[in-house]
mmCIF file of C-alpha atoms in Angstrom:
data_model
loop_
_atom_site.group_PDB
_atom_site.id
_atom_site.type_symbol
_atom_site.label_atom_id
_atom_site.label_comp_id
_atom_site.label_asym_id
_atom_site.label_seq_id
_atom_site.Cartn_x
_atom_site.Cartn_y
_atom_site.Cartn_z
ATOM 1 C CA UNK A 4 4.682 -30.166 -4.517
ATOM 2 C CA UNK A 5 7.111 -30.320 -7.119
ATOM 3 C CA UNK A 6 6.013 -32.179 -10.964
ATOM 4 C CA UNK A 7 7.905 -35.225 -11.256
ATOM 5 C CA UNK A 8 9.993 -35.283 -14.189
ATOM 6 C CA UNK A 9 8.404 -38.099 -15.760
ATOM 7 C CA UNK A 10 5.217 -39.717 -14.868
ATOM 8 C CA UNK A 11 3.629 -43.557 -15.894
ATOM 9 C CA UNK A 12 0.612 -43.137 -17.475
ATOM 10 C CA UNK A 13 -1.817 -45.775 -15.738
ATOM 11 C CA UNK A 14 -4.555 -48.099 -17.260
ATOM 12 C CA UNK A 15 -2.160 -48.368 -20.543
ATOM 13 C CA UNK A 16 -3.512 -50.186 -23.723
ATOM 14 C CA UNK A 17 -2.949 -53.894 -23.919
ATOM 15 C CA UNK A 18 -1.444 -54.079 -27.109
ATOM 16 C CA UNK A 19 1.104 -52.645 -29.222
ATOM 17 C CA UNK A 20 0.766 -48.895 -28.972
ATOM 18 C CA UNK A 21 0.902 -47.653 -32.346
ATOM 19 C CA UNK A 22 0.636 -43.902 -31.824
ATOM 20 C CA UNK A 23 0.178 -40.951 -29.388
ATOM 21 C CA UNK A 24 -1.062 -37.358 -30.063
ATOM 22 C CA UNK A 25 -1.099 -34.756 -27.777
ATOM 23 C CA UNK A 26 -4.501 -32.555 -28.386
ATOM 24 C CA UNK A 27 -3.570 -29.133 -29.828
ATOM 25 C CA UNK A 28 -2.593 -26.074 -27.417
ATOM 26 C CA UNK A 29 -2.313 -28.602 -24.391
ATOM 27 C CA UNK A 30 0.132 -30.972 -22.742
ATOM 28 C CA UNK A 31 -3.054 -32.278 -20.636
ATOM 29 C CA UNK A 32 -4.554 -34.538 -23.150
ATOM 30 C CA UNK A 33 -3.065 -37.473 -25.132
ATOM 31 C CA UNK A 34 -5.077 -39.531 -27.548
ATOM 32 C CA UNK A 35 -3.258 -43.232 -28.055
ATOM 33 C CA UNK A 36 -4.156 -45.972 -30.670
ATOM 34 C CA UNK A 37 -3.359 -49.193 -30.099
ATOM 35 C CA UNK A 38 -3.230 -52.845 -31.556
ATOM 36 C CA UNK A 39 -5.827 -53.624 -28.954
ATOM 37 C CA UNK A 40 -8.556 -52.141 -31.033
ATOM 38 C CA UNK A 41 -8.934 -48.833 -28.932
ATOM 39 C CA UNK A 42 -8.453 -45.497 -29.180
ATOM 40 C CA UNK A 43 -7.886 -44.020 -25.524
ATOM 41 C CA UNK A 44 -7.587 -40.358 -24.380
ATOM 42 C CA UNK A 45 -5.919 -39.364 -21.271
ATOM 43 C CA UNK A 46 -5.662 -36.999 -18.625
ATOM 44 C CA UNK A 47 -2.172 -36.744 -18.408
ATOM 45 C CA UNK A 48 -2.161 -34.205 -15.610
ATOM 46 C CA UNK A 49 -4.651 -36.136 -13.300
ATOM 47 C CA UNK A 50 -3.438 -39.316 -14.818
ATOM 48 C CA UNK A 51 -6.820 -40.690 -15.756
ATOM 49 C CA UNK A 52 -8.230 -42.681 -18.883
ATOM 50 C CA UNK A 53 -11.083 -40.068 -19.584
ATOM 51 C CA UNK A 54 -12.402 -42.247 -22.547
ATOM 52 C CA UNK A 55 -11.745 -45.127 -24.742
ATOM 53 C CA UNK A 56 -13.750 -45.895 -27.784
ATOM 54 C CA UNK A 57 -13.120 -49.400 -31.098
ATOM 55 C CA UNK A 58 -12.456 -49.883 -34.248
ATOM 56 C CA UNK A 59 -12.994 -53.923 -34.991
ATOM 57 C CA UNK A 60 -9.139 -54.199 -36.072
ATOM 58 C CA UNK A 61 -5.943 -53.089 -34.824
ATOM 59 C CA UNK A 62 -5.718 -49.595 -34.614
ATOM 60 C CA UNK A 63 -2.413 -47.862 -36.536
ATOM 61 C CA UNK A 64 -2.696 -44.478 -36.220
ATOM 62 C CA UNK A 65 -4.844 -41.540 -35.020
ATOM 63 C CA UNK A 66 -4.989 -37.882 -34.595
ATOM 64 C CA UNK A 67 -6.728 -34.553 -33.365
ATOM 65 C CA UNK A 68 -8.602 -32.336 -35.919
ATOM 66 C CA UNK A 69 -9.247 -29.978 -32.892
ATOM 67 C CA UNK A 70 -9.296 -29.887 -29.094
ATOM 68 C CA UNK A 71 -13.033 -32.140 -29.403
ATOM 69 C CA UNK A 72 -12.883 -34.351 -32.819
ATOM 70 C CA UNK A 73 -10.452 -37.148 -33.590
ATOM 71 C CA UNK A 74 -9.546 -39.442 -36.627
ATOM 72 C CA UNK A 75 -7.991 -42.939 -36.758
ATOM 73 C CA UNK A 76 -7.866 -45.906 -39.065
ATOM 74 C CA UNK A 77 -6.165 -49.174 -39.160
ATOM 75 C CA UNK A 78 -6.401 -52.846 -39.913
ATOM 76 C CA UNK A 79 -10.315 -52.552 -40.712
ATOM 77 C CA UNK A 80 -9.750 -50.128 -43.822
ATOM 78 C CA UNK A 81 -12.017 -47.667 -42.279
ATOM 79 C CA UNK A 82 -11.253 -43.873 -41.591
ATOM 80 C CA UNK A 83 -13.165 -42.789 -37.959
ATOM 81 C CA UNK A 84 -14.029 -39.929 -36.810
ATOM 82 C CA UNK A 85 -14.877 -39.348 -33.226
ATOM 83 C CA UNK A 86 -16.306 -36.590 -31.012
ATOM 84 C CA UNK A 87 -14.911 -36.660 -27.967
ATOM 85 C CA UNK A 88 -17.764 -34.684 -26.097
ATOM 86 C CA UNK A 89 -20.908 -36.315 -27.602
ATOM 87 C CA UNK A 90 -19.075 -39.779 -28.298
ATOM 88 C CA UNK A 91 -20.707 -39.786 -31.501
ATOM 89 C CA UNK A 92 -18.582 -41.813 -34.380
ATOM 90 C CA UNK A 93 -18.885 -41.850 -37.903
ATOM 91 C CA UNK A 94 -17.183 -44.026 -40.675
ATOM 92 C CA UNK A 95 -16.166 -41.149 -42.928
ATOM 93 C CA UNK A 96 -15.504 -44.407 -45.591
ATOM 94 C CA UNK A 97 -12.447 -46.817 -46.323
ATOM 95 C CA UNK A 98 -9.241 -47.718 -48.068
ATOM 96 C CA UNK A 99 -8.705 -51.089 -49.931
ATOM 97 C CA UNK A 100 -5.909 -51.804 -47.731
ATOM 98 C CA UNK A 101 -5.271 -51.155 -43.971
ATOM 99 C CA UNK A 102 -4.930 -47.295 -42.907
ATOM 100 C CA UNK A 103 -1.458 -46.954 -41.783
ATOM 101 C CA UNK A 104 -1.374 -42.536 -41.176
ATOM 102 C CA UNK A 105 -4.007 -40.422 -40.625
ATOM 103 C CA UNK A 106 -3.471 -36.570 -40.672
ATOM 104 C CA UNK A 107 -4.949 -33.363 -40.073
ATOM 105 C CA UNK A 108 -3.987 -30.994 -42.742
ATOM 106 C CA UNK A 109 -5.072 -27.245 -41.466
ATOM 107 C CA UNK A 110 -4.091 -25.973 -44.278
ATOM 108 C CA UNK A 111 -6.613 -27.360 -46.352
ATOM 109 C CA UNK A 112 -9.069 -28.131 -43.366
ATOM 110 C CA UNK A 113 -8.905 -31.605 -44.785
ATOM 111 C CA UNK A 114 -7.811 -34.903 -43.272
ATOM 112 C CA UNK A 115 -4.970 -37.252 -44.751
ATOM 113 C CA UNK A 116 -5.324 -40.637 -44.862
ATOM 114 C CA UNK A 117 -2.144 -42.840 -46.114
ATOM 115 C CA UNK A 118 -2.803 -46.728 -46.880
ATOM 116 C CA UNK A 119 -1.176 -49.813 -47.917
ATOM 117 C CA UNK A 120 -3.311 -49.684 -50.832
ATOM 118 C CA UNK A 121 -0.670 -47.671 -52.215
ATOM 119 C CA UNK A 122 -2.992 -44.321 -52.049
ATOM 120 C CA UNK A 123 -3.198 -41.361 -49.795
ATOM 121 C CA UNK A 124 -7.099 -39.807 -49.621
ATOM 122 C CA UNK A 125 -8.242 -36.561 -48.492
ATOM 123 C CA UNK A 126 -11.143 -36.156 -46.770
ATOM 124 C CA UNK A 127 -13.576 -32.778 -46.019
ATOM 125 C CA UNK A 128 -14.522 -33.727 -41.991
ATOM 126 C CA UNK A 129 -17.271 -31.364 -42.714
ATOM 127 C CA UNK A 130 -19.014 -32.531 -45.793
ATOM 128 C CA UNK A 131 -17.671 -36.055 -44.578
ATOM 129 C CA UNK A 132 -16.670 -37.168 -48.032
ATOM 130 C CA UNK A 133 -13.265 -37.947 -50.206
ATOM 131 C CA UNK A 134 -12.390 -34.999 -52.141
ATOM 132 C CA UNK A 135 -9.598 -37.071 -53.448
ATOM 133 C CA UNK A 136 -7.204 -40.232 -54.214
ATOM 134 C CA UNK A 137 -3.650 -39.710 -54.972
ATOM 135 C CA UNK A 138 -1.712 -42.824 -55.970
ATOM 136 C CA UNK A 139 1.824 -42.960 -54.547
ATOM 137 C CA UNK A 140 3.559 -44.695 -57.483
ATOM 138 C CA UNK A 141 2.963 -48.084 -56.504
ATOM 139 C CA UNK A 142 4.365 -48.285 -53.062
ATOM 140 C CA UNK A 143 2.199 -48.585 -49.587
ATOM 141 C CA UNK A 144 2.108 -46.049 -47.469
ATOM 142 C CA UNK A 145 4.753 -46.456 -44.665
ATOM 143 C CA UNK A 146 4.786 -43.138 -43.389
ATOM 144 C CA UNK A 147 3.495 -39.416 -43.879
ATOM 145 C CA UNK A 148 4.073 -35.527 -42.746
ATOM 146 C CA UNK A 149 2.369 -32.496 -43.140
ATOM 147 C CA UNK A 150 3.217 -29.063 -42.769
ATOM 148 C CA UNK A 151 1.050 -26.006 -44.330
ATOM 149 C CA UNK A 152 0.808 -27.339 -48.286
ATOM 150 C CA UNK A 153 3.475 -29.806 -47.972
ATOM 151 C CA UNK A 154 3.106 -33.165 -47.524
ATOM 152 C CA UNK A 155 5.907 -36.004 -47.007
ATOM 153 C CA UNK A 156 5.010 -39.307 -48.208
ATOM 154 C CA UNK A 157 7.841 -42.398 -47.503
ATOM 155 C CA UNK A 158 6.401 -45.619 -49.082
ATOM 156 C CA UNK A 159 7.604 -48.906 -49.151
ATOM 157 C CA UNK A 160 9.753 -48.823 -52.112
ATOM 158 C CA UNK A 161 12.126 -46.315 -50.512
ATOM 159 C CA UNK A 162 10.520 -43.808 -52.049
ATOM 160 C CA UNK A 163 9.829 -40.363 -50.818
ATOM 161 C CA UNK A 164 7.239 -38.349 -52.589
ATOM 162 C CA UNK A 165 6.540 -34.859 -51.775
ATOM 163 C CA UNK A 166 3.039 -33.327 -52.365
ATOM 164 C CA UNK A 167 1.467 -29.685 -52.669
ATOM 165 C CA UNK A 168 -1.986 -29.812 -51.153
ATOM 166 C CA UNK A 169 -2.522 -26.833 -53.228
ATOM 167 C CA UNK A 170 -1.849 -29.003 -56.593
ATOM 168 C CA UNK A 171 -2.555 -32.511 -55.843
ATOM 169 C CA UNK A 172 -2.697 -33.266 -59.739
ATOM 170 C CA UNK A 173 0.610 -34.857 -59.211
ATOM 171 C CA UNK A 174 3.477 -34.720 -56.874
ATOM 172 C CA UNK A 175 5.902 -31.973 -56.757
ATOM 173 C CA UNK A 176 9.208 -34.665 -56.678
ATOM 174 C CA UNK A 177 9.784 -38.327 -56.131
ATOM 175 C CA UNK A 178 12.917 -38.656 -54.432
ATOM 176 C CA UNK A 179 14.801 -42.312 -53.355
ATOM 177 C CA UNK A 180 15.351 -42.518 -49.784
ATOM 178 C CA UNK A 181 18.652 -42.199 -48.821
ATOM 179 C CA UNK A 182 18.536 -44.852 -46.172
ATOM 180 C CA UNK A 183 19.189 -48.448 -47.939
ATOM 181 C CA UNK A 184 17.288 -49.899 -45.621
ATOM 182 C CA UNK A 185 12.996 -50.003 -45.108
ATOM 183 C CA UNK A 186 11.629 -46.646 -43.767
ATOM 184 C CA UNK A 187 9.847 -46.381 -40.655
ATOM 185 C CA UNK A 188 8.913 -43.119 -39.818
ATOM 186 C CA UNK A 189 9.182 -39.127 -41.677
ATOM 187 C CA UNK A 190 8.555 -35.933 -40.080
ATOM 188 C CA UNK A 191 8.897 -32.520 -41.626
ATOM 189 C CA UNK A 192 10.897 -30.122 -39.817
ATOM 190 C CA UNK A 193 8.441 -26.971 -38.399
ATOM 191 C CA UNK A 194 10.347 -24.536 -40.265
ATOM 192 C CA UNK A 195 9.351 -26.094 -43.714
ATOM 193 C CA UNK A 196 12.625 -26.363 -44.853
ATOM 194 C CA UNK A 197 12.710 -30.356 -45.304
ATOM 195 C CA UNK A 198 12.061 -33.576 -43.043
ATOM 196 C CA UNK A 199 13.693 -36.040 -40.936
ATOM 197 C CA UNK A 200 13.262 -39.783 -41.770
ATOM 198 C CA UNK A 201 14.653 -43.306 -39.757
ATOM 199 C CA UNK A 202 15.139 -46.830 -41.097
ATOM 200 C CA UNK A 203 15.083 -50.057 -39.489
ATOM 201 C CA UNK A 204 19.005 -49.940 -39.526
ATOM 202 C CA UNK A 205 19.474 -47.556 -36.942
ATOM 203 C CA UNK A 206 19.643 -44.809 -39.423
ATOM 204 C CA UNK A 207 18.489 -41.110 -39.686
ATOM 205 C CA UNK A 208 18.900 -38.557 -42.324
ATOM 206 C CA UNK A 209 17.835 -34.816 -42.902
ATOM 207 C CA UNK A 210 16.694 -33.764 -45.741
ATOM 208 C CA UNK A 211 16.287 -30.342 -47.525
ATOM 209 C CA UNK A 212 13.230 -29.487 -50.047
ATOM 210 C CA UNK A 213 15.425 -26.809 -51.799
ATOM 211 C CA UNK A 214 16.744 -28.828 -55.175
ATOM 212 C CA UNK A 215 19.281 -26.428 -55.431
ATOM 213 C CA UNK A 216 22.679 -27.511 -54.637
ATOM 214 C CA UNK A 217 23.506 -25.127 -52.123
ATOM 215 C CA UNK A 218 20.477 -26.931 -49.888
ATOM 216 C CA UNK A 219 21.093 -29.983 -51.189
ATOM 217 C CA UNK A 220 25.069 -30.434 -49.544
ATOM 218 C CA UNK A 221 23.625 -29.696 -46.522
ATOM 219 C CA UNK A 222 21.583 -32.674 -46.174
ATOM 220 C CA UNK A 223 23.174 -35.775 -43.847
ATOM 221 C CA UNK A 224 22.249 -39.418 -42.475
ATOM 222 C CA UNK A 225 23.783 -40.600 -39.248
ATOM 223 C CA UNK A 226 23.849 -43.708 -37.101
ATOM 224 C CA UNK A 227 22.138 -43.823 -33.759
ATOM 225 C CA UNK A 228 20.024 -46.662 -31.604
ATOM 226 C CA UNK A 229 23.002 -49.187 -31.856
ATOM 227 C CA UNK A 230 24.885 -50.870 -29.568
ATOM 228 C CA UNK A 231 28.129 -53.221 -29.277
ATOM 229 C CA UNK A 232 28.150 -55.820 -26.575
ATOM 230 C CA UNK A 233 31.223 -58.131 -26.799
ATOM 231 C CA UNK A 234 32.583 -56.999 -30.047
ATOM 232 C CA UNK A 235 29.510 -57.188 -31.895
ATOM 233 C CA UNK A 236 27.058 -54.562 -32.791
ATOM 234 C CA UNK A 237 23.353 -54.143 -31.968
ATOM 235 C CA UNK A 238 21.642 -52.449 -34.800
ATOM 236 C CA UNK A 239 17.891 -51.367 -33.743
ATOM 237 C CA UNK A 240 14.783 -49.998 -36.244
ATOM 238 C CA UNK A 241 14.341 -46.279 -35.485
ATOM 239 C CA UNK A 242 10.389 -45.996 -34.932
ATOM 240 C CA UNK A 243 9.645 -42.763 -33.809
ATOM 241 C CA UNK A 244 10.381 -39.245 -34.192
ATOM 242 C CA UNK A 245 8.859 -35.871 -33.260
ATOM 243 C CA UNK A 246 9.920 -32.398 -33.288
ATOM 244 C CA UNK A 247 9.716 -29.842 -30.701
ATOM 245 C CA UNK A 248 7.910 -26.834 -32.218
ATOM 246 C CA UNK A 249 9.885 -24.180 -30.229
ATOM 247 C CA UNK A 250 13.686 -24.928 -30.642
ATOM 248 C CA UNK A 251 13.357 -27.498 -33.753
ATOM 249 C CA UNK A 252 15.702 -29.670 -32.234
ATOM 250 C CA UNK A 253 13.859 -33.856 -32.853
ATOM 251 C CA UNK A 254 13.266 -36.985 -30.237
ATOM 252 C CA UNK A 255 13.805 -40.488 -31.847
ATOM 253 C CA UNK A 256 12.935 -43.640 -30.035
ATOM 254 C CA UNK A 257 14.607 -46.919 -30.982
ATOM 255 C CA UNK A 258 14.132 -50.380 -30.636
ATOM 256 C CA UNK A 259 17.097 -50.474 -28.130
ATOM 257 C CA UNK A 260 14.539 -49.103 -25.676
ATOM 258 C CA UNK A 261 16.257 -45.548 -25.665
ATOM 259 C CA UNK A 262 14.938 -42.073 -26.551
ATOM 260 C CA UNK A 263 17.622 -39.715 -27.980
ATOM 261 C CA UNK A 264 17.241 -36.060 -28.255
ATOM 262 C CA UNK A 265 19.226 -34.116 -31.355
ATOM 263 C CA UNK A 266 19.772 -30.994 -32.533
ATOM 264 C CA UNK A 267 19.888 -31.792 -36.343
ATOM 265 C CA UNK A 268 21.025 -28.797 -37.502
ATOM 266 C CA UNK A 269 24.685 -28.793 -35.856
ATOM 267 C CA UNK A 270 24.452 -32.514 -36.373
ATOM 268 C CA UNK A 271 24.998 -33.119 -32.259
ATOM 269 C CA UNK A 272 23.142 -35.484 -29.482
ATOM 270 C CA UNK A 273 21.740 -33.242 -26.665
ATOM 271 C CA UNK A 274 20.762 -36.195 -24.754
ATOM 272 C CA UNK A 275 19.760 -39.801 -24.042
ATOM 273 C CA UNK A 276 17.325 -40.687 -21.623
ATOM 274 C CA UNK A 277 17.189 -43.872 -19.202
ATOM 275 C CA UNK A 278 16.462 -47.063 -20.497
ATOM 276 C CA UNK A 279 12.604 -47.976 -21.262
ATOM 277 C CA UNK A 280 10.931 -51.066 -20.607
ATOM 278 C CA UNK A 281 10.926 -52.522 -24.251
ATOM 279 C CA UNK A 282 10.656 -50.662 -27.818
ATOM 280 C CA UNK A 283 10.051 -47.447 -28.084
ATOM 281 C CA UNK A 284 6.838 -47.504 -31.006
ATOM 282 C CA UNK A 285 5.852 -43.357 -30.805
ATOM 283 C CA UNK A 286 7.001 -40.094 -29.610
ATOM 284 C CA UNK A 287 5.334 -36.669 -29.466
ATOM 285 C CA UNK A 288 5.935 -33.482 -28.349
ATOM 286 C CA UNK A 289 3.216 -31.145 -26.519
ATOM 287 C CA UNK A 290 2.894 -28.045 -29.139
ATOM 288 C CA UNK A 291 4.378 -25.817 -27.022
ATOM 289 C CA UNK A 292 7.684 -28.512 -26.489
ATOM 290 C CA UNK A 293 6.923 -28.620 -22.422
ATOM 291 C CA UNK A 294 5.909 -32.527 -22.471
ATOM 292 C CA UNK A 295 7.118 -35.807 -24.462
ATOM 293 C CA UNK A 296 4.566 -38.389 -24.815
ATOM 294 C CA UNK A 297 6.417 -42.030 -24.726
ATOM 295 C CA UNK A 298 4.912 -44.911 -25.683
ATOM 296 C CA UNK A 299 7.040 -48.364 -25.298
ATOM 297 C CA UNK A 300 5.806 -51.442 -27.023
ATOM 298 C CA UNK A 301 7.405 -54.767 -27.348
ATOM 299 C CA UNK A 302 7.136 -55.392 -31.348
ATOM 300 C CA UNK A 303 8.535 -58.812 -32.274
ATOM 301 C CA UNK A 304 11.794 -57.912 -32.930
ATOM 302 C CA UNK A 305 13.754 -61.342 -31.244
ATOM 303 C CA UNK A 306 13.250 -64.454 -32.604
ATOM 304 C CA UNK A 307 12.318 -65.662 -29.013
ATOM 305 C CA UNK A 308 10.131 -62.901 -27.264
ATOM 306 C CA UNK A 309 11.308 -62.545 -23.807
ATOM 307 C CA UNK A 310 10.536 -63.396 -20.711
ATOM 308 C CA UNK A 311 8.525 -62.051 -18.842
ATOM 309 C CA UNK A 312 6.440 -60.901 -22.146
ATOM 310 C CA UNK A 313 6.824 -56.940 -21.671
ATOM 311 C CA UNK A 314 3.844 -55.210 -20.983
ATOM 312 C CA UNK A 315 2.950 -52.264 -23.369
ATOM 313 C CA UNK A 316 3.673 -48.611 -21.159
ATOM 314 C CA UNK A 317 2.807 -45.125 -21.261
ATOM 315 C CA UNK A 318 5.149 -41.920 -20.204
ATOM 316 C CA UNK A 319 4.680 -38.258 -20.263
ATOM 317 C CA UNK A 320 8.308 -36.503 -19.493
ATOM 318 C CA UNK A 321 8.498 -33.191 -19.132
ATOM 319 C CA UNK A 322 11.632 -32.126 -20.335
ATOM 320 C CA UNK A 323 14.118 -29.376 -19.323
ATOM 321 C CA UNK A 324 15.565 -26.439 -21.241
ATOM 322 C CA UNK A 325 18.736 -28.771 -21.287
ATOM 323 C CA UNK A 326 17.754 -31.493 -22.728
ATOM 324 C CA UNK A 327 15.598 -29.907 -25.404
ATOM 325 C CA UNK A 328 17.729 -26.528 -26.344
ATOM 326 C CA UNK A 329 20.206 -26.214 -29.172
ATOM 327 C CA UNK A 330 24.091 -25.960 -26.743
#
């Protein structure tokens, strides 16, 4: 029997879903944290909830340090770590503020923790301690990337500041965003050259790490997740991006309920899929690009919510040559 092209992932949280993860090597198993408290792993092929396990707060982000052993935080300040065969957690300690990104840095074997108490920690999973507080010059944590000894960190200042996990003494730059507008998410492209990052005016730009001017005029925003409906236009938050390890080209999901797939590098759409059920809050890619993990959550964004109140839902699409391939 042929795969369908894009399956709903049953027994979805019942909250906000703040992030997915697909666990490394494999497009079988997604971990998803969610407003409702939990932290859920799936069986995406057999479409099952193998396990679900709390925090006492909202839930904002999680991730895998390997195929077994997880890490989330949230509204509860505290940094989790969770073994996924033994189901035994531990508190690896806290932030003074919520946890809004949580990391796995291979590089360093360390895990990343970014906070709205305007500091990003890193943590040894092994010793279970903080090796280290970095203060991001006064602005909260929005958003933060990894990639080998780089780290991307977009605050709420429009700030970017970009790290060495080699030299954490201080950052390497402080850049301004070039979006006017509050960041939502940054990703760093796979190749290390730079990182993507959306605003909540339907906004994305590239950016290169190269200072030198050759790089730098090669850097570029664009519009996307709009719409005009009688004569006026629809401007949506971009919430979501993730790369696809193999051709480089980048998903973003919008608050117009759509998921776009670019190749940034000749600056062209590849596609758009089908309309979702409500706001699209997180994307990811499998590692090996075969599966996008789609997570649609109504967030607030009208002034009346409508009606019927949409359900938070769960898709896995796995997505063709075409609509993932540079043309």
């Amino acid at each position: 029997m042929a795969r369908k092209a894009e399956v709903q992932i049953l027994n979805a949280p019942s909250d906000v879903i703040s992030s997915v993860k697909f666990a490394p090597k494999t497009n079988q198993f997604l971990l998803v944290s969610s407003w409702d408290t939990s932290v859920r792993l799936y069986d995406v092929v057999n479409n099952t909830l193998r396990h679900k396990f709390f925090h006492s707060s909202p839930v904002l982000d999680c991730a895998f340090l390997d195929s077994v052993k997880t890490v989330s935080g949230g509204l509860d300040n505290t940094v989790k770590l969770y073994d996924l065969n033994t189901h035994i957690e531990h508190n690896l300690g806290t932030h003074d503020a919520a946890v809004k990104c949580v990391e796995y840095a291979s590089m360093v074997n360390g895990i990343l923790t970014g906070s709205w108490d305007r500091t990003v920690k890193l943590w040894d999973g092994r010793e279970k301690e903080c090796v280290g507080t970095y203060d991001q010059s006064a602005g909260k944590v929005y958003s933060m990337s990894c990639i080998e000894e780089r780290l991307v960190v977009a605050t709420s200042d429009r700030k970017v500041l970009i790290w060495d996990l080699r030299h954490m003494s201080n950052y390497v730059e402080r850049r301004e965003s070039s979006l006017k507008y509050q960041t939502r998410t940054v990703r760093c492209f796979p190749n290390k050259e730079g990182y993507v990052m959306s605003s909540i005016e339907g906004r994305v730009a590239l950016e290169y790490f190269n200072p030198s001017p050759e790089w730098q005029k090669k850097k570029f925003a664009f519009k996307c997740h709009r719409s005009k409906q009688n004569e006026i236009e629809h401007i949506y938050p971009v919430n979501a991006i993730s790369f696809h390890n193999v051709y480089h080209t980048f998903a973003t999901g919008g608050s117009d309920g759509f998921v776009n797939i670019w190749d940034g590098f000749n600056k062209k759409r590849l596609c758009q899929f089908h309309m979702y059920d409500s706001s699209i809050s997180s994307l990811c890619f499998s590692e090996d690009g075969s599966a996008l993990a789609i997570a649609c959550s109504y967030m607030d964004e009208a002034e009346t919510p409508p009606e019927p109140y949409p359900e938070p839902t769960l898709y896995v699409r796995y997505v063709s040559e075409q609509e993932t391939r540079p043309k």
